[in-house]
Amino acid sequence: MTTATVTAGARLHVGFQNLSLARRRLYGGIGVGLEEPRVTVAAEPASGVESDDPLASEYAARAVDVLDVSGVAVTLEERLPRHVGLGSGTQLALSVLAATARAHGLEPEIRERAPAMGRGGRSGVGVGTFEGGGFVVDAGHPTNRFTTEPPAEGDWTVPPVVARHEIPDEWRFLVVVPEAEPGRSGDDEDASMRSVVERADPAVADEIAGVVTRKLLPAAAEGRLEPFGEAIAEIGRKNGAWYADAQGGVFRPPAGTLVETLEECPVCTGVGQSSWGPVVYGVTDRTHADEAESAARDALDDHGLDGRVILTEAASSGARVRIDGD
């Protein structure tokens, strides 16, 4: 019996390049793949669909159908926190797809099959980091394809990656996961996004375009931490202006209070909220990592919040696959 094990890191979603219908391309995700935390899935061929996790079972059923195989037994060995802004749904879905394919001796064809798994409809960052890690910018979609209702399941293509850069080894990403209400997902997220897109100010997109081209991409290409951090923080705040009505401020509670506190930390830059939150992130370097981690723990304590603090490198590669057995 062949067992395929796939492990993939979480991702941070800094924001979108454009949410206005007045511009030619919509969305255009910006994000970073992380080494930790991770999701790990093991799969073996089976006569039906078996899993110890309901969501993994749902994705396994999709994978079996997409790949046209007899079945799969899926074990979820490591879990990502769900609906907190770390891309748990996409990373789990793609890990199940890849593990199922490899267990049956097939190529997963991740980018082509992600829509059939229900992933990659708006942002291509999660698919892009699953494929290759690093810092990723995607092209978004032609605005004329936008409809007020979500497209039919699988009736989209994943936005292509237009820029990818490796993150320097000495950089560290501070990830704070406060215990709070989960971020938006599913139908709730779709409704919120439609509302935001229909009202979004196109001037904000024009400002973000300047930050991306004149500051973010040069800093990523040259591996300069401070301007990279300044750029992602600025993009995050400008995205927050679009979302303010939908989430109760530029950053949703309690992420906003953590962002404000960590912005005062002299060894952190690029502080922001990932996706709908409540995850808050920042960037530092290996030399100052302990100081940044201590500041994050103090921030949680100061605001009376429980939570988890993770200090991690960026992912230098995409998902990893191991094949055991015949």
mmCIF file of C-alpha atoms in Angstrom:
data_model
loop_
_atom_site.group_PDB
_atom_site.id
_atom_site.type_symbol
_atom_site.label_atom_id
_atom_site.label_comp_id
_atom_site.label_asym_id
_atom_site.label_seq_id
_atom_site.Cartn_x
_atom_site.Cartn_y
_atom_site.Cartn_z
ATOM 1 C CA MET A 1 0.000 0.000 0.000
ATOM 2 C CA THR A 2 1.363 3.419 -0.969
ATOM 3 C CA THR A 3 1.120 6.225 1.581
ATOM 4 C CA ALA A 4 1.636 9.790 0.377
ATOM 5 C CA THR A 5 2.256 12.478 2.985
ATOM 6 C CA VAL A 6 1.972 16.147 2.035
ATOM 7 C CA THR A 7 2.896 19.019 4.318
ATOM 8 C CA ALA A 8 2.389 22.712 3.568
ATOM 9 C CA GLY A 9 2.953 25.935 5.490
ATOM 10 C CA ALA A 10 0.409 28.629 6.211
ATOM 11 C CA ARG A 11 0.295 31.878 4.273
ATOM 12 C CA LEU A 12 -0.126 35.537 5.169
ATOM 13 C CA HIS A 13 -2.434 37.622 3.005
ATOM 14 C CA VAL A 14 -1.309 41.250 3.008
ATOM 15 C CA GLY A 15 -4.152 42.479 0.818
ATOM 16 C CA PHE A 16 -5.384 43.105 -2.715
ATOM 17 C CA GLN A 17 -4.117 45.520 -5.330
ATOM 18 C CA ASN A 18 -7.597 46.622 -6.413
ATOM 19 C CA LEU A 19 -11.181 46.155 -5.241
ATOM 20 C CA SER A 20 -12.781 48.811 -7.453
ATOM 21 C CA LEU A 21 -14.930 47.982 -10.458
ATOM 22 C CA ALA A 22 -13.610 51.168 -12.072
ATOM 23 C CA ARG A 23 -10.244 49.561 -12.850
ATOM 24 C CA ARG A 24 -9.463 46.927 -15.508
ATOM 25 C CA ARG A 25 -8.311 44.153 -13.173
ATOM 26 C CA LEU A 26 -9.892 43.130 -9.879
ATOM 27 C CA TYR A 27 -8.287 41.661 -6.744
ATOM 28 C CA GLY A 28 -4.599 40.817 -7.333
ATOM 29 C CA GLY A 29 -3.447 39.214 -4.090
ATOM 30 C CA ILE A 30 -0.212 39.963 -2.214
ATOM 31 C CA GLY A 31 1.134 37.516 0.369
ATOM 32 C CA VAL A 32 3.891 35.388 1.837
ATOM 33 C CA GLY A 33 4.219 31.649 2.383
ATOM 34 C CA LEU A 34 5.334 30.635 5.879
ATOM 35 C CA GLU A 35 7.385 27.696 7.122
ATOM 36 C CA GLU A 36 5.197 27.431 10.260
ATOM 37 C CA PRO A 37 2.500 26.601 11.253
ATOM 38 C CA ARG A 38 1.809 23.670 8.923
ATOM 39 C CA VAL A 39 -0.881 21.310 7.742
ATOM 40 C CA THR A 40 0.149 17.701 7.142
ATOM 41 C CA VAL A 41 -2.028 15.134 5.381
ATOM 42 C CA ALA A 42 -1.367 11.414 4.820
ATOM 43 C CA ALA A 43 -3.339 9.502 2.180
ATOM 44 C CA GLU A 44 -3.669 5.867 1.082
ATOM 45 C CA PRO A 45 -5.747 4.368 -1.742
ATOM 46 C CA ALA A 46 -9.102 3.013 -0.560
ATOM 47 C CA SER A 47 -12.383 1.790 -1.987
ATOM 48 C CA GLY A 48 -14.249 4.867 -0.741
ATOM 49 C CA VAL A 49 -13.603 8.078 1.173
ATOM 50 C CA GLU A 50 -12.370 7.794 4.754
ATOM 51 C CA SER A 51 -11.101 10.551 7.050
ATOM 52 C CA ASP A 52 -10.819 11.496 10.703
ATOM 53 C CA ASP A 53 -11.779 15.110 9.960
ATOM 54 C CA PRO A 54 -15.071 16.318 8.417
ATOM 55 C CA LEU A 55 -13.533 19.066 6.284
ATOM 56 C CA ALA A 56 -10.694 16.837 5.114
ATOM 57 C CA SER A 57 -13.334 14.249 4.222
ATOM 58 C CA GLU A 58 -15.192 16.831 2.122
ATOM 59 C CA TYR A 59 -12.017 17.736 0.248
ATOM 60 C CA ALA A 60 -11.119 14.065 -0.132
ATOM 61 C CA ALA A 61 -14.474 13.401 -1.818
ATOM 62 C CA ARG A 62 -13.799 16.254 -4.222
ATOM 63 C CA ALA A 63 -10.278 14.973 -4.919
ATOM 64 C CA VAL A 64 -11.538 11.460 -5.654
ATOM 65 C CA ASP A 65 -14.049 12.885 -8.099
ATOM 66 C CA VAL A 66 -11.564 15.245 -9.774
ATOM 67 C CA LEU A 67 -8.895 12.562 -10.124
ATOM 68 C CA ASP A 68 -11.373 9.803 -11.055
ATOM 69 C CA VAL A 69 -9.887 7.308 -8.597
ATOM 70 C CA SER A 70 -11.518 4.590 -6.505
ATOM 71 C CA GLY A 71 -11.186 6.315 -3.142
ATOM 72 C CA VAL A 72 -8.781 7.502 -0.474
ATOM 73 C CA ALA A 73 -8.203 7.215 3.254
ATOM 74 C CA VAL A 74 -6.981 10.565 4.597
ATOM 75 C CA THR A 75 -5.409 11.253 7.976
ATOM 76 C CA LEU A 76 -4.933 14.838 9.143
ATOM 77 C CA GLU A 77 -1.658 14.748 11.081
ATOM 78 C CA GLU A 78 -1.168 18.505 11.615
ATOM 79 C CA ARG A 79 -3.852 21.184 11.485
ATOM 80 C CA LEU A 80 -3.737 24.882 10.737
ATOM 81 C CA PRO A 81 -5.929 27.169 12.859
ATOM 82 C CA ARG A 82 -9.110 27.664 10.837
ATOM 83 C CA HIS A 83 -10.635 30.980 9.748
ATOM 84 C CA VAL A 84 -7.997 33.148 11.413
ATOM 85 C CA GLY A 85 -6.250 34.531 8.303
ATOM 86 C CA LEU A 86 -3.631 31.834 7.634
ATOM 87 C CA GLY A 87 -5.205 30.245 4.549
ATOM 88 C CA SER A 88 -6.193 27.024 6.289
ATOM 89 C CA GLY A 89 -8.911 26.070 3.794
ATOM 90 C CA THR A 90 -6.766 26.380 0.686
ATOM 91 C CA GLN A 91 -3.735 24.680 2.197
ATOM 92 C CA LEU A 92 -5.840 21.763 3.478
ATOM 93 C CA ALA A 93 -7.743 21.362 0.199
ATOM 94 C CA LEU A 94 -4.578 21.371 -1.909
ATOM 95 C CA SER A 95 -2.739 19.071 0.505
ATOM 96 C CA VAL A 96 -5.583 16.546 0.318
ATOM 97 C CA LEU A 97 -5.617 16.812 -3.484
ATOM 98 C CA ALA A 98 -1.849 16.353 -3.754
ATOM 99 C CA ALA A 99 -1.739 13.475 -1.260
ATOM 100 C CA THR A 100 -4.632 11.676 -2.966
ATOM 101 C CA ALA A 101 -3.052 12.055 -6.390
ATOM 102 C CA ARG A 102 0.378 10.883 -5.228
ATOM 103 C CA ALA A 103 -1.103 7.904 -3.361
ATOM 104 C CA HIS A 104 -2.572 6.796 -6.687
ATOM 105 C CA GLY A 105 0.606 7.521 -8.632
ATOM 106 C CA LEU A 106 -0.843 10.574 -10.377
ATOM 107 C CA GLU A 107 0.299 14.172 -10.849
ATOM 108 C CA PRO A 108 -1.893 16.526 -8.784
ATOM 109 C CA GLU A 109 -1.854 19.419 -11.311
ATOM 110 C CA ILE A 110 -2.563 21.800 -8.468
ATOM 111 C CA ARG A 111 -3.164 25.044 -10.343
ATOM 112 C CA GLU A 112 -5.456 23.477 -12.914
ATOM 113 C CA ARG A 113 -7.493 21.517 -10.354
ATOM 114 C CA ALA A 114 -7.684 24.068 -7.509
ATOM 115 C CA PRO A 115 -10.983 25.560 -8.818
ATOM 116 C CA ALA A 116 -12.617 22.122 -8.759
ATOM 117 C CA MET A 117 -11.530 21.937 -5.102
ATOM 118 C CA GLY A 118 -13.304 25.282 -4.530
ATOM 119 C CA ARG A 119 -10.072 27.242 -4.084
ATOM 120 C CA GLY A 120 -8.291 30.111 -5.842
ATOM 121 C CA GLY A 121 -11.415 31.993 -6.850
ATOM 122 C CA ARG A 122 -10.357 35.469 -5.722
ATOM 123 C CA SER A 123 -6.768 35.376 -4.538
ATOM 124 C CA GLY A 124 -4.046 33.255 -6.105
ATOM 125 C CA VAL A 125 -1.693 33.703 -3.143
ATOM 126 C CA GLY A 126 -2.591 30.438 -1.371
ATOM 127 C CA VAL A 127 -2.150 28.394 -4.545
ATOM 128 C CA GLY A 128 1.044 30.281 -5.390
ATOM 129 C CA THR A 129 2.666 29.679 -2.001
ATOM 130 C CA PHE A 130 1.568 26.024 -2.021
ATOM 131 C CA GLU A 131 3.375 25.654 -5.346
ATOM 132 C CA GLY A 132 6.566 27.530 -4.550
ATOM 133 C CA GLY A 133 6.575 29.397 -1.226
ATOM 134 C CA GLY A 134 8.152 32.838 -0.967
ATOM 135 C CA PHE A 135 6.641 36.266 -1.529
ATOM 136 C CA VAL A 136 3.891 36.204 -4.153
ATOM 137 C CA VAL A 137 1.896 38.762 -6.123
ATOM 138 C CA ASP A 138 -0.868 37.557 -8.450
ATOM 139 C CA ALA A 139 -2.468 39.228 -11.470
ATOM 140 C CA GLY A 140 -6.075 39.201 -10.299
ATOM 141 C CA HIS A 141 -8.994 38.778 -12.707
ATOM 142 C CA PRO A 142 -10.408 40.889 -15.552
ATOM 143 C CA THR A 143 -12.970 43.178 -13.936
ATOM 144 C CA ASN A 144 -15.529 42.500 -16.661
ATOM 145 C CA ARG A 145 -15.905 38.963 -15.311
ATOM 146 C CA PHE A 146 -17.178 40.212 -11.958
ATOM 147 C CA THR A 147 -20.769 39.346 -11.059
ATOM 148 C CA THR A 148 -22.732 40.119 -7.916
ATOM 149 C CA GLU A 149 -23.216 36.388 -7.367
ATOM 150 C CA PRO A 150 -20.243 34.013 -6.940
ATOM 151 C CA PRO A 151 -19.386 32.067 -10.111
ATOM 152 C CA ALA A 152 -20.524 28.477 -10.406
ATOM 153 C CA GLU A 153 -18.359 26.062 -8.425
ATOM 154 C CA GLY A 154 -15.077 25.606 -10.269
ATOM 155 C CA ASP A 155 -16.012 28.106 -12.999
ATOM 156 C CA TRP A 156 -12.833 30.161 -12.704
ATOM 157 C CA THR A 157 -9.093 29.936 -13.226
ATOM 158 C CA VAL A 158 -6.524 30.673 -10.539
ATOM 159 C CA PRO A 159 -4.941 34.110 -11.090
ATOM 160 C CA PRO A 160 -1.386 33.756 -12.469
ATOM 161 C CA VAL A 161 1.611 34.691 -10.349
ATOM 162 C CA VAL A 162 3.169 37.866 -11.772
ATOM 163 C CA ALA A 163 5.946 38.211 -9.182
ATOM 164 C CA ARG A 164 7.621 35.767 -6.846
ATOM 165 C CA HIS A 165 10.715 36.407 -4.728
ATOM 166 C CA GLU A 166 12.543 34.354 -2.148
ATOM 167 C CA ILE A 167 12.626 35.915 1.290
ATOM 168 C CA PRO A 168 16.122 36.319 2.821
ATOM 169 C CA ASP A 169 17.071 33.593 5.301
ATOM 170 C CA GLU A 170 17.669 36.086 8.100
ATOM 171 C CA TRP A 171 14.134 37.526 8.006
ATOM 172 C CA ARG A 172 11.582 36.318 10.527
ATOM 173 C CA PHE A 173 7.812 36.690 10.481
ATOM 174 C CA LEU A 174 6.033 37.300 13.752
ATOM 175 C CA VAL A 175 2.553 35.748 13.735
ATOM 176 C CA VAL A 176 0.142 36.516 16.565
ATOM 177 C CA VAL A 177 -3.022 34.389 16.764
ATOM 178 C CA PRO A 178 -5.303 35.897 19.418
ATOM 179 C CA GLU A 179 -8.198 33.868 20.756
ATOM 180 C CA ALA A 180 -11.059 35.762 19.155
ATOM 181 C CA GLU A 181 -14.050 35.318 16.897
ATOM 182 C CA PRO A 182 -12.955 33.670 13.628
ATOM 183 C CA GLY A 183 -12.593 35.722 10.474
ATOM 184 C CA ARG A 184 -15.140 35.609 7.670
ATOM 185 C CA SER A 185 -15.387 32.629 5.367
ATOM 186 C CA GLY A 186 -17.769 30.943 2.960
ATOM 187 C CA ASP A 187 -21.052 32.707 2.153
ATOM 188 C CA ASP A 188 -20.413 35.384 4.794
ATOM 189 C CA GLU A 189 -17.083 36.275 3.173
ATOM 190 C CA ASP A 190 -18.627 36.288 -0.315
ATOM 191 C CA ALA A 191 -21.352 38.702 0.775
ATOM 192 C CA SER A 192 -18.866 41.008 2.499
ATOM 193 C CA MET A 193 -16.554 41.044 -0.507
ATOM 194 C CA ARG A 194 -19.398 41.866 -2.897
ATOM 195 C CA SER A 195 -20.424 44.769 -0.695
ATOM 196 C CA VAL A 196 -16.848 46.079 -0.485
ATOM 197 C CA VAL A 197 -16.205 45.762 -4.230
ATOM 198 C CA GLU A 198 -19.392 47.584 -5.158
ATOM 199 C CA ARG A 199 -18.395 50.597 -2.994
ATOM 200 C CA ALA A 200 -14.581 50.583 -3.257
ATOM 201 C CA ASP A 201 -12.839 53.881 -4.007
ATOM 202 C CA PRO A 202 -10.646 53.470 -7.136
ATOM 203 C CA ALA A 203 -8.241 56.127 -5.845
ATOM 204 C CA VAL A 204 -7.081 53.687 -3.179
ATOM 205 C CA ALA A 205 -6.151 51.159 -5.887
ATOM 206 C CA ASP A 206 -4.101 53.822 -7.676
ATOM 207 C CA GLU A 207 -2.223 54.567 -4.451
ATOM 208 C CA ILE A 208 -1.561 50.863 -3.846
ATOM 209 C CA ALA A 209 -0.252 50.473 -7.405
ATOM 210 C CA GLY A 210 2.390 53.085 -6.685
ATOM 211 C CA VAL A 211 3.437 51.376 -3.450
ATOM 212 C CA VAL A 212 3.656 47.973 -5.159
ATOM 213 C CA THR A 213 5.714 49.116 -8.143
ATOM 214 C CA ARG A 214 7.950 51.748 -6.555
ATOM 215 C CA LYS A 215 8.528 50.308 -3.094
ATOM 216 C CA LEU A 216 7.338 46.728 -2.478
ATOM 217 C CA LEU A 217 8.643 44.913 -5.551
ATOM 218 C CA PRO A 218 12.068 46.621 -5.515
ATOM 219 C CA ALA A 219 12.443 45.879 -1.785
ATOM 220 C CA ALA A 220 11.480 42.225 -2.299
ATOM 221 C CA ALA A 221 13.865 41.842 -5.236
ATOM 222 C CA GLU A 222 16.749 43.425 -3.316
ATOM 223 C CA GLY A 223 15.975 41.778 0.026
ATOM 224 C CA ARG A 224 15.666 45.065 1.958
ATOM 225 C CA LEU A 225 13.665 44.468 5.113
ATOM 226 C CA GLU A 226 12.726 47.995 6.217
ATOM 227 C CA PRO A 227 11.226 49.232 2.922
ATOM 228 C CA PHE A 228 9.537 45.846 2.430
ATOM 229 C CA GLY A 229 7.921 46.164 5.851
ATOM 230 C CA GLU A 230 6.924 49.778 5.269
ATOM 231 C CA ALA A 231 5.303 48.804 1.970
ATOM 232 C CA ILE A 232 3.243 45.881 3.280
ATOM 233 C CA ALA A 233 2.114 47.936 6.266
ATOM 234 C CA GLU A 234 0.974 50.732 3.936
ATOM 235 C CA ILE A 235 -0.831 48.289 1.638
ATOM 236 C CA GLY A 236 -2.528 46.661 4.622
ATOM 237 C CA ARG A 237 -3.835 49.992 5.895
ATOM 238 C CA LYS A 238 -5.083 51.040 2.472
ATOM 239 C CA ASN A 239 -6.917 47.708 2.148
ATOM 240 C CA GLY A 240 -8.371 48.343 5.573
ATOM 241 C CA ALA A 241 -9.884 51.582 4.299
ATOM 242 C CA TRP A 242 -11.915 49.512 1.832
ATOM 243 C CA TYR A 243 -12.997 47.059 4.553
ATOM 244 C CA ALA A 244 -13.643 49.547 7.371
ATOM 245 C CA ASP A 245 -17.440 49.379 7.183
ATOM 246 C CA ALA A 246 -17.481 45.592 6.787
ATOM 247 C CA GLN A 247 -15.144 44.789 9.676
ATOM 248 C CA GLY A 248 -15.602 47.682 12.094
ATOM 249 C CA GLY A 249 -12.440 49.654 11.361
ATOM 250 C CA VAL A 250 -9.246 49.638 9.331
ATOM 251 C CA PHE A 251 -8.394 46.494 11.308
ATOM 252 C CA ARG A 252 -11.036 44.281 12.893
ATOM 253 C CA PRO A 253 -11.162 43.991 16.692
ATOM 254 C CA PRO A 254 -9.025 42.838 18.448
ATOM 255 C CA ALA A 255 -6.435 42.922 15.646
ATOM 256 C CA GLY A 256 -6.465 46.721 15.608
ATOM 257 C CA THR A 257 -5.287 47.074 19.194
ATOM 258 C CA LEU A 258 -2.507 44.543 18.627
ATOM 259 C CA VAL A 259 -1.405 46.306 15.433
ATOM 260 C CA GLU A 260 -1.229 49.653 17.231
ATOM 261 C CA THR A 261 0.826 48.175 20.061
ATOM 262 C CA LEU A 262 3.258 46.258 17.841
ATOM 263 C CA GLU A 263 3.790 49.300 15.627
ATOM 264 C CA GLU A 264 5.517 50.825 18.647
ATOM 265 C CA CYS A 265 7.989 47.920 18.834
ATOM 266 C CA PRO A 266 11.313 49.233 17.434
ATOM 267 C CA VAL A 267 12.406 45.829 16.078
ATOM 268 C CA CYS A 268 9.166 45.130 14.157
ATOM 269 C CA THR A 269 8.147 46.490 10.786
ATOM 270 C CA GLY A 270 5.351 45.676 8.372
ATOM 271 C CA VAL A 271 2.746 45.173 11.093
ATOM 272 C CA GLY A 272 -0.690 44.316 9.752
ATOM 273 C CA GLN A 273 -3.706 42.003 9.715
ATOM 274 C CA SER A 274 -3.773 38.896 7.539
ATOM 275 C CA SER A 275 -6.922 38.567 5.438
ATOM 276 C CA TRP A 276 -10.035 38.981 7.654
ATOM 277 C CA GLY A 277 -7.942 38.308 10.763
ATOM 278 C CA PRO A 278 -7.742 38.048 13.660
ATOM 279 C CA VAL A 279 -4.107 37.066 12.912
ATOM 280 C CA VAL A 280 -1.656 39.960 13.179
ATOM 281 C CA TYR A 281 1.833 39.774 11.699
ATOM 282 C CA GLY A 282 5.073 41.708 11.614
ATOM 283 C CA VAL A 283 8.530 41.329 10.124
ATOM 284 C CA THR A 284 11.851 41.349 11.949
ATOM 285 C CA ASP A 285 15.252 39.689 11.584
ATOM 286 C CA ARG A 286 17.002 36.790 13.257
ATOM 287 C CA THR A 287 19.034 39.082 15.562
ATOM 288 C CA HIS A 288 15.930 40.756 17.003
ATOM 289 C CA ALA A 289 13.552 37.786 16.864
ATOM 290 C CA ASP A 290 13.442 37.146 20.616
ATOM 291 C CA GLU A 291 12.730 40.806 21.328
ATOM 292 C CA ALA A 292 9.914 40.844 18.775
ATOM 293 C CA GLU A 293 8.394 37.659 20.202
ATOM 294 C CA SER A 294 8.507 39.100 23.721
ATOM 295 C CA ALA A 295 6.803 42.280 22.507
ATOM 296 C CA ALA A 296 4.013 40.219 20.963
ATOM 297 C CA ARG A 297 3.424 38.265 24.158
ATOM 298 C CA ASP A 298 3.388 41.508 26.144
ATOM 299 C CA ALA A 299 0.860 42.957 23.676
ATOM 300 C CA LEU A 300 -1.492 40.020 24.250
ATOM 301 C CA ASP A 301 -1.112 40.379 28.029
ATOM 302 C CA ASP A 302 -1.570 44.161 27.953
ATOM 303 C CA HIS A 303 -4.893 43.790 26.162
ATOM 304 C CA GLY A 304 -6.086 40.839 28.250
ATOM 305 C CA LEU A 305 -5.977 38.434 25.328
ATOM 306 C CA ASP A 306 -5.076 34.774 25.234
ATOM 307 C CA GLY A 307 -3.388 33.536 22.125
ATOM 308 C CA ARG A 308 -0.416 32.023 20.402
ATOM 309 C CA VAL A 309 2.767 33.694 19.164
ATOM 310 C CA ILE A 310 4.713 32.073 16.333
ATOM 311 C CA LEU A 311 8.095 33.179 15.038
ATOM 312 C CA THR A 312 8.844 31.636 11.664
ATOM 313 C CA GLU A 313 10.860 31.900 8.494
ATOM 314 C CA ALA A 314 9.192 32.374 5.146
ATOM 315 C CA ALA A 315 8.708 29.167 3.171
ATOM 316 C CA SER A 316 11.612 28.728 0.775
ATOM 317 C CA SER A 317 9.695 26.139 -1.243
ATOM 318 C CA GLY A 318 6.170 24.911 -1.802
ATOM 319 C CA ALA A 319 4.467 21.906 -0.233
ATOM 320 C CA ARG A 320 6.640 18.871 0.470
ATOM 321 C CA VAL A 321 5.667 15.327 -0.507
ATOM 322 C CA ARG A 322 6.911 12.002 0.882
ATOM 323 C CA ILE A 323 5.965 8.624 -0.629
ATOM 324 C CA ASP A 324 6.212 5.457 1.499
ATOM 325 C CA GLY A 325 5.428 1.856 0.574
ATOM 326 C CA ASP A 326 5.292 -0.012 -2.725
#
